[in-house]
Structure formats: C-alpha cells, structure tokens
CSV table of C-alpha atoms and ligand atoms in Angstrom, one decimal:
chain,number,residue,atom,x,y,z
S,141,MET,CA,0.8,20.0,-178.3
S,142,SER,CA,2.1,19.3,-174.8
S,143,PRO,CA,0.9,21.5,-172.0
S,144,PRO,CA,3.5,23.3,-170.0
S,145,PRO,CA,5.1,21.0,-167.4
S,146,GLU,CA,3.8,23.3,-164.6
S,147,GLU,CA,0.4,21.8,-165.2
S,148,ALA,CA,1.7,18.3,-164.4
S,149,GLY,CA,0.3,16.4,-161.5
S,150,PHE,CA,2.0,14.0,-159.1
S,151,LEU,CA,1.0,10.3,-159.0
S,152,PRO,CA,2.3,8.5,-156.0
S,153,LEU,CA,3.9,5.1,-156.7
S,154,ALA,CA,1.1,3.2,-154.8
S,155,GLN,CA,-1.5,4.8,-157.1
S,156,LEU,CA,0.0,3.8,-160.5
S,157,SER,CA,-2.5,1.0,-160.7
S,158,MET,CA,-5.3,3.6,-160.5
S,159,LEU,CA,-4.2,5.0,-163.8
S,160,VAL,CA,-4.3,1.5,-165.4
S,161,ALA,CA,-7.7,0.8,-163.7
S,162,GLN,CA,-9.1,4.0,-165.0
S,163,LEU,CA,-8.0,3.1,-168.6
S,164,MET,CA,-9.6,-0.4,-168.2
S,165,GLU,CA,-12.8,1.3,-166.8
S,166,LEU,CA,-12.9,3.4,-170.0
S,167,GLY,CA,-12.8,0.3,-172.1
S,168,TYR,CA,-9.2,0.2,-173.1
S,169,ARG,CA,-7.4,-3.1,-173.5
S,170,CYS,CA,-4.2,-2.3,-171.6
S,171,LEU,CA,-0.8,-3.6,-172.8
S,172,GLY,CA,2.2,-3.1,-170.5
S,173,PRO,CA,5.7,-4.3,-170.0
S,174,VAL,CA,6.1,-7.9,-169.1
S,175,ALA,CA,9.3,-10.0,-168.7
S,176,GLU,CA,9.0,-12.9,-171.1
S,177,ASN,CA,11.7,-15.3,-172.4
S,178,GLY,CA,14.4,-13.0,-171.0
S,179,ALA,CA,13.2,-9.7,-172.6
S,180,ILE,CA,10.6,-7.0,-171.8
S,181,VAL,CA,7.7,-7.3,-174.2
S,182,MET,CA,4.2,-5.6,-174.3
S,183,ARG,CA,1.5,-8.0,-173.1
S,184,GLU,CA,-2.0,-7.6,-171.9
S,185,LEU,CA,-2.2,-6.6,-168.3
S,186,ALA,CA,-4.7,-8.8,-166.5
S,187,THR,CA,-5.0,-6.6,-163.5
S,188,PRO,CA,-4.0,-2.9,-162.9
S,189,ASP,CA,-1.1,-3.9,-160.6
S,190,ALA,CA,0.5,-6.5,-162.8
S,191,LEU,CA,3.2,-4.1,-164.0
S,192,PRO,CA,6.7,-5.6,-163.4
S,193,ARG,CA,9.0,-3.7,-161.0
S,194,GLY,CA,12.7,-3.9,-160.4
S,195,LEU,CA,14.0,-4.9,-163.8
S,196,GLN,CA,16.6,-3.4,-165.9
S,197,ALA,CA,17.7,-4.3,-169.4
S,198,ALA,CA,21.5,-4.4,-169.9
S,199,GLN,CA,22.2,-4.0,-173.6
S,200,ALA,CA,25.3,-4.1,-175.8
S,201,PRO,CA,26.0,-5.1,-179.4
S,202,GLY,CA,24.4,-8.5,-179.8
S,203,ARG,CA,23.4,-8.7,-176.2
S,204,TYR,CA,20.3,-8.1,-174.1
S,205,ARG,CA,20.0,-9.3,-170.5
S,206,LEU,CA,17.5,-8.6,-167.8
S,207,GLN,CA,18.9,-7.9,-164.4
S,208,GLN,CA,17.6,-6.6,-161.1
S,209,ASP,CA,17.2,-2.9,-160.6
S,210,PRO,CA,18.5,-2.1,-157.1
S,211,GLN,CA,16.1,0.9,-156.9
S,212,ARG,CA,13.1,-1.3,-157.8
S,213,ARG,CA,11.7,1.2,-160.3
S,214,TYR,CA,8.9,0.3,-162.6
S,215,PHE,CA,10.4,1.6,-165.8
S,216,ALA,CA,14.2,1.1,-165.5
S,217,TRP,CA,14.4,-1.2,-168.5
S,218,ALA,CA,15.0,1.3,-171.4
S,219,ASN,CA,13.4,-0.8,-174.1
S,220,GLY,CA,12.6,-4.2,-175.4
S,221,PRO,CA,12.6,-5.7,-178.9
S,222,GLN,CA,9.1,-4.5,-179.6
S,223,ALA,CA,8.2,-0.8,-180.1
S,224,ILE,CA,4.7,0.4,-181.0
S,225,LYS,CA,5.0,-0.8,-184.6
S,226,PRO,CA,3.4,-4.3,-184.3
S,227,HIS,CA,0.3,-2.9,-182.7
S,228,LEU,CA,-0.5,-0.6,-185.7
S,229,PHE,CA,1.4,-2.2,-188.7
S,230,ALA,CA,0.5,-5.8,-188.1
S,231,PRO,CA,3.3,-8.4,-188.8
S,232,ARG,CA,0.8,-10.3,-191.0
S,233,GLU,CA,-2.8,-9.5,-191.9
S,234,SER,CA,-5.3,-10.0,-194.6
S,235,LEU,CA,-6.1,-6.9,-196.7
S,236,TRP,CA,-8.9,-8.2,-198.9
S,237,ARG,CA,-10.6,-11.4,-200.0
S,238,ALA,CA,-11.9,-12.6,-203.3
S,239,GLN,CA,-14.7,-15.2,-203.5
S,240,ARG,CA,-16.6,-16.8,-206.3
S,241,ASP,CA,-20.3,-16.5,-206.1
S,242,GLU,CA,-22.9,-19.0,-207.3
S,243,GLN,CA,-22.7,-17.7,-210.9
S,244,GLY,CA,-18.9,-18.2,-210.8
S,245,ARG,CA,-18.2,-14.4,-210.7
S,246,LEU,CA,-15.4,-13.1,-208.5
S,247,ARG,CA,-16.5,-10.9,-205.6
S,248,PHE,CA,-13.9,-8.7,-203.9
S,249,MET,CA,-14.4,-7.9,-200.2
S,250,ALA,CA,-12.5,-5.5,-198.0
S,251,VAL,CA,-11.3,-6.9,-194.7
S,252,ALA,CA,-11.9,-4.6,-191.7
S,253,PRO,CA,-9.5,-5.6,-189.0
S,254,PRO,CA,-10.6,-5.7,-185.4
S,255,ALA,CA,-9.4,-2.4,-183.8
S,256,PRO,CA,-10.1,-2.5,-180.0
S,257,MET,CA,-9.4,0.6,-177.9
S,258,LEU,CA,-5.8,0.0,-177.0
S,259,ALA,CA,-3.7,1.6,-174.3
S,260,LEU,CA,0.1,1.1,-174.4
S,261,ILE,CA,1.8,1.7,-171.1
S,262,GLY,CA,5.5,2.5,-170.9
S,263,VAL,CA,6.3,3.7,-174.5
S,264,ARG,CA,9.5,5.7,-174.8
S,265,ALA,CA,10.4,8.9,-176.5
S,266,CYS,CA,12.1,7.1,-179.4
S,267,ASP,CA,8.9,5.0,-179.8
S,268,LEU,CA,6.9,8.1,-180.2
S,269,ALA,CA,9.3,9.6,-182.7
S,270,ALA,CA,9.1,6.3,-184.6
S,271,LEU,CA,5.3,6.4,-184.5
S,272,ALA,CA,5.4,9.9,-186.0
S,273,LEU,CA,7.4,8.5,-188.9
S,274,GLN,CA,5.1,5.5,-189.4
S,275,ASP,CA,2.2,8.0,-189.4
S,276,ALA,CA,3.9,9.9,-192.1
S,277,HIS,CA,4.3,6.8,-194.1
S,278,PHE,CA,0.9,5.1,-193.6
S,279,LEU,CA,-1.5,8.1,-193.2
S,280,GLN,CA,-0.3,10.9,-195.3
S,281,GLY,CA,-0.6,11.1,-199.1
S,282,ASP,CA,-3.5,10.2,-201.4
S,283,GLN,CA,-4.1,6.7,-200.1
S,284,PRO,CA,-3.9,6.5,-196.3
S,285,ASP,CA,-3.7,2.9,-195.1
S,286,SER,CA,-7.1,2.1,-193.7
S,287,HIS,CA,-5.9,-0.8,-191.5
S,288,TYR,CA,-3.3,1.3,-189.8
S,289,ALA,CA,-5.7,4.3,-189.5
S,290,ARG,CA,-8.3,2.2,-187.7
S,291,ARG,CA,-5.9,1.1,-185.1
S,292,ARG,CA,-4.2,4.5,-184.8
S,293,GLU,CA,-7.5,6.2,-183.9
S,294,GLN,CA,-8.1,3.8,-181.0
S,295,LEU,CA,-4.7,4.2,-179.4
S,296,PHE,CA,-4.0,5.7,-176.0
S,297,LEU,CA,-0.3,6.2,-175.2
S,298,VAL,CA,1.2,6.4,-171.7
S,299,ALA,CA,4.8,7.4,-172.3
S,300,VAL,CA,7.6,7.2,-169.8
S,301,GLN,CA,10.8,9.2,-169.6
S,302,CYS,CA,14.0,7.1,-169.9
S,303,ALA,CA,16.0,7.8,-166.7
S,304,GLU,CA,18.5,5.1,-167.5
S,305,PRO,CA,19.1,4.5,-171.2
S,306,ALA,CA,20.9,1.4,-172.3
S,307,SER,CA,24.4,1.6,-173.6
S,308,THR,CA,23.0,1.0,-177.1
S,309,CYS,CA,20.7,4.1,-176.9
S,310,PHE,CA,21.6,7.3,-178.8
S,311,CYS,CA,18.2,9.1,-179.0
S,312,ALA,CA,19.9,12.3,-177.6
S,313,SER,CA,22.0,12.5,-180.8
S,314,THR,CA,19.0,12.1,-183.1
S,315,GLY,CA,17.0,14.6,-181.1
S,316,ASP,CA,14.2,12.1,-180.2
S,317,GLY,CA,14.7,11.5,-176.4
S,318,PRO,CA,15.2,10.5,-173.7
S,319,THR,CA,12.3,12.7,-172.4
S,320,PRO,CA,9.1,12.4,-174.4
S,321,SER,CA,8.2,15.9,-175.8
S,322,ALA,CA,5.2,15.2,-178.1
S,323,GLY,CA,2.9,12.5,-179.4
S,324,TYR,CA,1.7,11.0,-176.1
S,325,ASP,CA,-1.6,11.2,-174.2
S,326,ILE,CA,0.1,11.0,-170.8
S,327,ALA,CA,3.8,11.2,-170.1
S,328,LEU,CA,5.3,10.0,-166.8
S,329,ALA,CA,8.7,10.7,-165.2
S,330,GLU,CA,9.4,8.2,-162.5
S,331,LEU,CA,10.9,9.5,-159.3
S,332,ALA,CA,11.7,7.6,-156.1
S,333,ASP,CA,8.2,8.1,-154.6
S,334,GLY,CA,6.0,8.5,-157.6
S,335,PHE,CA,5.5,10.0,-161.1
S,336,VAL,CA,5.4,13.4,-162.5
S,337,ALA,CA,2.4,13.0,-164.8
S,338,ALA,CA,1.6,15.4,-167.7
S,339,ALA,CA,-1.1,15.2,-170.3
S,340,GLY,CA,-0.3,15.7,-174.0
S,341,SER,CA,-3.8,15.5,-175.5
S,342,ARG,CA,-7.5,16.1,-174.6
S,343,LYS,CA,-7.8,12.4,-173.9
S,344,GLY,CA,-4.9,12.6,-171.5
S,345,VAL,CA,-6.2,15.7,-169.8
S,346,ALA,CA,-9.6,14.0,-169.3
S,347,LEU,CA,-8.0,10.9,-167.8
S,348,LEU,CA,-5.7,12.7,-165.5
S,349,ASN,CA,-8.7,14.8,-164.3
S,350,THR,CA,-10.4,11.6,-163.1
S,351,LEU,CA,-7.4,10.8,-160.9
S,352,ASN,CA,-7.6,14.1,-159.0
S,353,LEU,CA,-3.8,14.4,-158.7
S,354,PRO,CA,-2.1,17.1,-156.6
S,355,PRO,CA,0.0,19.4,-158.8
S,356,ALA,CA,3.7,18.3,-159.0
S,357,SER,CA,5.9,20.5,-156.8
S,358,ALA,CA,8.7,22.7,-158.2
S,359,GLN,CA,11.2,20.2,-156.7
S,360,GLN,CA,9.5,17.3,-158.4
S,361,LEU,CA,9.4,19.1,-161.7
S,362,ALA,CA,13.1,20.0,-161.4
S,363,ALA,CA,14.0,16.4,-160.4
S,364,ALA,CA,12.3,15.1,-163.5
S,365,ARG,CA,14.0,17.6,-165.7
S,366,GLN,CA,17.4,16.9,-164.3
S,367,GLN,CA,16.9,13.2,-164.6
S,368,GLY,CA,16.2,13.6,-168.3
S,369,GLN,CA,19.2,15.8,-168.8
S,370,ALA,CA,21.5,13.3,-166.9
S,371,ALA,CA,20.1,10.5,-169.0
S,372,ALA,CA,20.8,12.4,-172.3
S,373,ALA,CA,24.3,13.3,-171.1
S,374,GLY,CA,25.0,9.7,-170.1
S,375,GLN,CA,24.5,8.3,-173.6
S,376,THR,CA,27.8,7.1,-175.0
S,377,ARG,CA,26.8,6.4,-178.6
S,378,SER,CA,25.9,8.9,-181.3
S,379,LEU,CA,25.5,9.3,-185.0
S,380,PRO,CA,28.1,11.5,-186.8
S,381,GLY,CA,25.4,14.1,-187.6
S,382,ARG,CA,21.6,14.4,-188.0
S,383,THR,CA,21.8,14.9,-191.8
S,384,LEU,CA,24.0,12.3,-193.3
S,385,ARG,CA,22.3,12.3,-196.7
S,386,ASN,CA,25.0,13.9,-198.8
S,387,VAL,CA,28.0,12.2,-197.1
S,388,LEU,CA,26.5,8.7,-197.4
S,389,MET,CA,25.2,9.1,-200.9
S,390,SER,CA,28.7,10.3,-202.0
S,391,ARG,CA,30.3,7.2,-200.6
S,392,LEU,CA,28.3,4.4,-202.3
S,393,GLU,CA,31.6,2.7,-203.3
S,394,HIS,CA,33.3,3.1,-199.9
S,395,PRO,CA,35.3,-0.1,-199.0
S,396,GLN,CA,33.4,-0.3,-195.7
S,397,TRP,CA,30.4,-1.7,-197.5
S,398,ASP,CA,32.5,-4.7,-198.5
S,399,GLU,CA,33.9,-5.0,-194.9
S,400,VAL,CA,30.5,-4.9,-193.2
S,401,ALA,CA,29.2,-7.5,-195.7
S,402,THR,CA,31.8,-10.0,-194.4
S,403,ARG,CA,30.1,-9.8,-191.0
S,404,CYS,CA,26.4,-9.3,-191.8
S,405,LEU,CA,24.4,-12.5,-191.9
S,406,ALA,CA,21.5,-10.9,-193.8
S,407,CYS,CA,19.2,-12.3,-191.1
S,408,GLY,CA,16.9,-9.2,-191.1
S,409,ASN,CA,16.8,-8.9,-187.2
S,410,CYS,CA,17.6,-5.2,-187.5
S,411,THR,CA,14.7,-4.5,-189.7
S,412,ALA,CA,12.3,-6.6,-187.6
S,413,VAL,CA,13.1,-4.7,-184.4
S,414,CYS,CA,13.5,-1.3,-186.0
S,415,PRO,CA,10.4,0.8,-185.0
S,416,THR,CA,10.5,2.8,-188.3
S,417,CYS,CA,11.0,0.1,-190.9
S,418,PHE,CA,7.9,-0.4,-192.9
S,419,CYS,CA,8.9,-2.7,-195.8
S,420,HIS,CA,6.4,-5.5,-196.5
S,421,ALA,CA,5.5,-8.1,-199.0
S,422,GLU,CA,2.0,-8.9,-200.4
S,423,MET,CA,0.9,-12.3,-201.6
S,424,ASP,CA,-2.3,-14.1,-202.6
S,425,GLU,CA,-3.2,-17.3,-200.8
S,426,PRO,CA,-5.8,-19.2,-202.8
S,427,ALA,CA,-8.1,-21.7,-201.1
S,428,LEU,CA,-7.5,-25.3,-202.1
S,429,ASN,CA,-11.0,-25.6,-203.7
S,430,GLY,CA,-10.2,-22.6,-206.0
S,431,GLN,CA,-13.3,-20.7,-204.8
S,432,ALA,CA,-11.6,-18.0,-202.7
S,433,SER,CA,-8.4,-16.2,-202.2
S,434,GLU,CA,-6.9,-14.1,-199.5
S,435,HIS,CA,-4.6,-11.1,-200.2
S,436,VAL,CA,-2.1,-11.0,-197.3
S,437,ARG,CA,0.4,-8.4,-196.3
S,438,MET,CA,3.4,-9.3,-194.1
S,439,TRP,CA,6.5,-7.6,-192.8
S,440,ASP,CA,9.5,-8.0,-195.1
S,441,SER,CA,13.1,-7.0,-194.9
S,442,CYS,CA,15.5,-5.4,-197.4
S,443,PHE,CA,18.0,-8.0,-196.3
S,444,GLY,CA,16.0,-10.8,-197.8
S,445,ALA,CA,16.9,-12.0,-201.3
S,446,SER,CA,13.3,-12.0,-202.5
S,447,HIS,CA,12.8,-8.3,-201.5
S,448,GLY,CA,15.1,-7.2,-204.3
S,449,HIS,CA,13.8,-9.7,-206.9
S,450,LEU,CA,12.3,-8.0,-209.9
S,451,HIS,CA,10.9,-9.9,-212.9
S,452,GLY,CA,13.8,-12.2,-213.6
S,453,PHE,CA,16.7,-10.4,-211.9
S,454,ASP,CA,17.9,-9.4,-208.5
S,455,VAL,CA,18.3,-5.7,-207.8
S,456,ARG,CA,20.4,-6.4,-204.7
S,457,PRO,CA,22.1,-9.8,-205.3
S,458,ASP,CA,24.6,-9.6,-202.4
S,459,ILE,CA,24.8,-8.7,-198.8
S,460,ARG,CA,26.9,-5.6,-199.5
S,461,SER,CA,24.2,-4.1,-201.6
S,462,ARG,CA,21.5,-5.0,-199.1
S,463,TYR,CA,23.3,-3.5,-196.1
S,464,ARG,CA,24.0,-0.4,-198.2
S,465,GLN,CA,20.4,-0.2,-199.2
S,466,TRP,CA,19.3,-0.4,-195.5
S,467,LEU,CA,21.7,2.1,-194.1
S,468,THR,CA,21.5,4.7,-197.0
S,469,HIS,CA,17.7,4.5,-196.9
S,470,LYS,CA,17.5,4.8,-193.1
S,471,LEU,CA,20.1,7.6,-192.7
S,472,ALA,CA,20.1,9.3,-196.1
S,473,THR,CA,17.2,9.0,-198.6
S,474,TRP,CA,14.6,9.0,-195.8
S,475,HIS,CA,15.3,12.8,-195.6
S,476,ASP,CA,13.9,13.1,-199.2
S,477,GLN,CA,10.8,11.1,-198.3
S,478,TYR,CA,9.9,12.3,-194.8
S,479,GLY,CA,12.1,15.3,-194.1
S,480,ARG,CA,14.3,13.6,-191.5
S,481,SER,CA,16.4,10.6,-190.9
S,482,GLY,CA,14.6,7.3,-190.4
S,483,CYS,CA,16.6,6.5,-187.2
S,484,VAL,CA,15.3,7.6,-183.8
S,485,GLY,CA,18.3,6.3,-181.9
S,486,CYS,CA,16.6,3.4,-180.0
S,487,GLY,CA,19.6,1.1,-180.5
S,488,ARG,CA,17.5,-2.0,-181.0
S,489,CYS,CA,19.2,-2.9,-184.2
S,490,ILE,CA,22.5,-2.9,-182.3
S,491,ALA,CA,21.4,-5.1,-179.4
S,492,TRP,CA,19.5,-7.6,-181.5
S,493,CYS,CA,22.1,-8.0,-184.3
S,494,PRO,CA,23.7,-11.5,-183.8
S,495,ALA,CA,26.8,-10.2,-185.6
S,496,GLU,CA,27.2,-7.3,-183.2
S,497,ILE,CA,27.0,-4.8,-186.0
S,498,ASP,CA,26.6,-1.2,-184.7
S,499,LEU,CA,25.1,1.3,-187.2
S,500,THR,CA,26.6,4.2,-185.3
S,501,ALA,CA,30.1,2.7,-185.8
S,502,GLU,CA,29.4,1.9,-189.5
S,503,ALA,CA,28.1,5.4,-190.1
S,504,ALA,CA,31.1,7.0,-188.3
S,505,VAL,CA,33.5,5.0,-190.6
S,506,LEU,CA,31.6,5.9,-193.7
S,507,ALA,CA,31.5,9.6,-192.6
S,508,GLY,CA,35.3,9.6,-192.1
S,509,GLU,CA,35.0,10.2,-188.4
S,510,ARG,CA,36.5,6.8,-187.4
S,511,GLU,CA,39.2,4.6,-188.8
S,512,ARG,CA,38.2,1.4,-190.5
S,513,PRO,CA,38.7,-1.5,-188.1
K,299,SF4,S1,23.1,-6.0,-189.7
K,299,SF4,FE1,23.0,-7.7,-188.1
K,299,SF4,S2,20.8,-7.9,-187.7
K,299,SF4,FE2,20.9,-6.7,-189.6
K,299,SF4,S3,20.8,-8.3,-191.2
K,299,SF4,FE3,23.0,-8.0,-190.8
K,299,SF4,S4,23.5,-9.6,-189.2
K,299,SF4,FE4,21.3,-9.4,-189.2
K,300,SF4,S1,18.0,2.1,-187.3
K,300,SF4,FE1,18.4,1.0,-185.3
K,300,SF4,S2,18.7,2.6,-183.8
K,300,SF4,FE2,17.7,3.6,-185.6
K,300,SF4,S3,15.5,3.5,-185.1
K,300,SF4,FE3,16.0,1.6,-186.3
K,300,SF4,S4,16.4,0.0,-184.7
K,300,SF4,FE4,16.5,2.0,-183.7
C-alpha cells in the first residue's frame, strides 16, 4: 500500500547518486537505464552517477529513435524494449538436471538459479502493472514457480513517473499509468530541480530514511501531480474499452483477421517485448555422452509455428489464427484467467513491430469503432 503523498520527501538532482549509492551499500546489484545500440536498456550501473541524462525516446509504429532532451532530464525516455520481465522470467534457463550415477540409475536434481539482490532503477507504471500480472501467473495457484519466486523476493524497485509518454503509449486508457500508484519500493517524480520521492514498502521507507530528505513542499507535490495529469491527457492512443472480452470473442470470423494477416510477418517481436507475455517452451538437452540431460525453459511466442504444434497437427497453421490468438488472449480471455486485460498500455508491441501493426488500431476496427483501412 502506498503511503499518502504528503509523506514524500524531496531529493535534489545532485543527490540522485546518493540513492543509488545507498542501494549499493545495502548489497543490491543496481541496474539502470543505459543507451545501447540506439535504445534504452537496463544495464548494471558501475557507479552511482552513471545514470544517463538528457535522452528521449521518440516512438511511432515500427520506429524507436533516441534524441536529445532539451531539458536534460534523467528519465525523459518513456520506455525501452525491455521491461522487468527478463529479470524475473529468464529468457532461457535450466529448470532441472538428470544424471546417471555409477550404478546407471538416473538422479534428478533441481537447479537453484542465482538470485542476487537486485535493484531496478527507472521502472514505469506500466512495468509495475505488468509485474503484477506476471506475479499472478507465476506465483499464485498450487505450483508457484520457484525460479521466479527466488528472484522476486530479492527485487527492489525504484519507479519513475512518466512525464513525457511516447506517442505509442496508452497506459492512461488501460488504467495503469503514467504515474506509479502501487507495487514499487520507491517512486520518483522528476521536477526541474529534483525528485519528489515516496516510499511504497517497508524497504522503501527504510531506504528513504537513510537519506534524511526534507519533506516535499505543497508546490512540489502539486507540480508532480499536475505533471502526471498532463502526461495522461497528452496520450493520443487508447483501446476502445477496458473490457473487450465479449466484443472480440463474438468477432472471431471478422474479415480484419485476414487483413492483418497480410501484413503480420509472424516474427514474434511483439511477444518478446511485451512485459506480460509469459509463453515458453521446454526441452531436454542431452549430453553427448548420454550420461546427463538438462531440462531447459525458454521464451516462446504464439506467433511461431511450433507453438501451436500438437502431436501431428498444427492448432494454428496460419498467421491469421496466430495473430487472432495473440490479440484475443491478450485483450479478451486474459479477463477469465487473471481478472483483467493482459495489456498495460506500454506501446512496446507497436514501436517494435517491423510491419507497423498497432494493436489499438486493430482493436478499434474489430470493435467497430474505426473503419477498416
Ligand atoms: S504483429 Fe508485428 S511484431 Fe507481432 S508478429 Fe506480427 S509483424 Fe511481428
Ligand atoms: S500488448 Fe503491447 S501495449 Fe499491451 S502490454 Fe503488451 S507490449 Fe505493451
């Protein structure tokens, strides 16, 4: 539960590195935003003051470009291709091993993945909403995923309000942003001269207490609030509703599925960058000497041919059925599984789609709110 914003402190710009230094002092491995190969990605911070400053990410369908931020803010870049997902649900990892002992019997051994204390600096409201969905998938139910759980316990999240969402963002329409409301340890709102800093957990309170921050003034709190409202109001994309389950499931034979299939390349980029997608494949990798075997899990995509392959036939043999599976799961049947849509409005699948396919536009056509192109 977040404390009331009145309890927020004010962290001057020059002291941002103190927060990172304190996390390092507590033993956290700190990952923060870094410009790499033309995109913002999360990488290890070697020193507390290594955070990049003055970069924005201009995004549009099929387009992502870094550019200079004239205001030289630390967190003006909306988002990059990675969310929190790869740090908890590893793209590829071993789940267990089998080995023959000296008598030739098979021994099965669990693999405990390394789970260092990890602080992620600069996560967004949409990332936190996606994390809550991944928690629902991996941690709830009879068989919580032990690999995910080990990493989740060690996580410290420093969230940042999006003051300048990208043109692809629509988190206001899904109710997930742009101001973080829950799920963080510390939330920052960047103003011209510093950050309004609020704790959202006991760990966050303890850390902020070590920094001895002055309380944020009424003007600073109002500026942060207004900045969030302006960012929400400035978003130009939206979904045609938060509950699209019935409308999409009643249009499974809509001609738009054929149309989008002529453009979609089935590359799977959208599922790789989506912070809520959790599909994976598992396979056994036997050692060449036949004495051991590794059981590996890796990310998979519902756009791949093998994902729908079942004992001699393909459940989804064409791109039409694969795109339909993705969109109807994400926006419709996810409600049955997790009580809400699987889309948090981050816009990554729009920016990173090489065919410039925009799920908000596809959903609008399918919902009858927009003419077919
Ligand atoms: S919608 Fe775009 S990103 Fe997704 S599989 Fe099709 S072409 Fe690739
Ligand atoms: S479906 Fe697209 S916009 Fe929605 S959460 Fe996934 S990547 Fe983000």
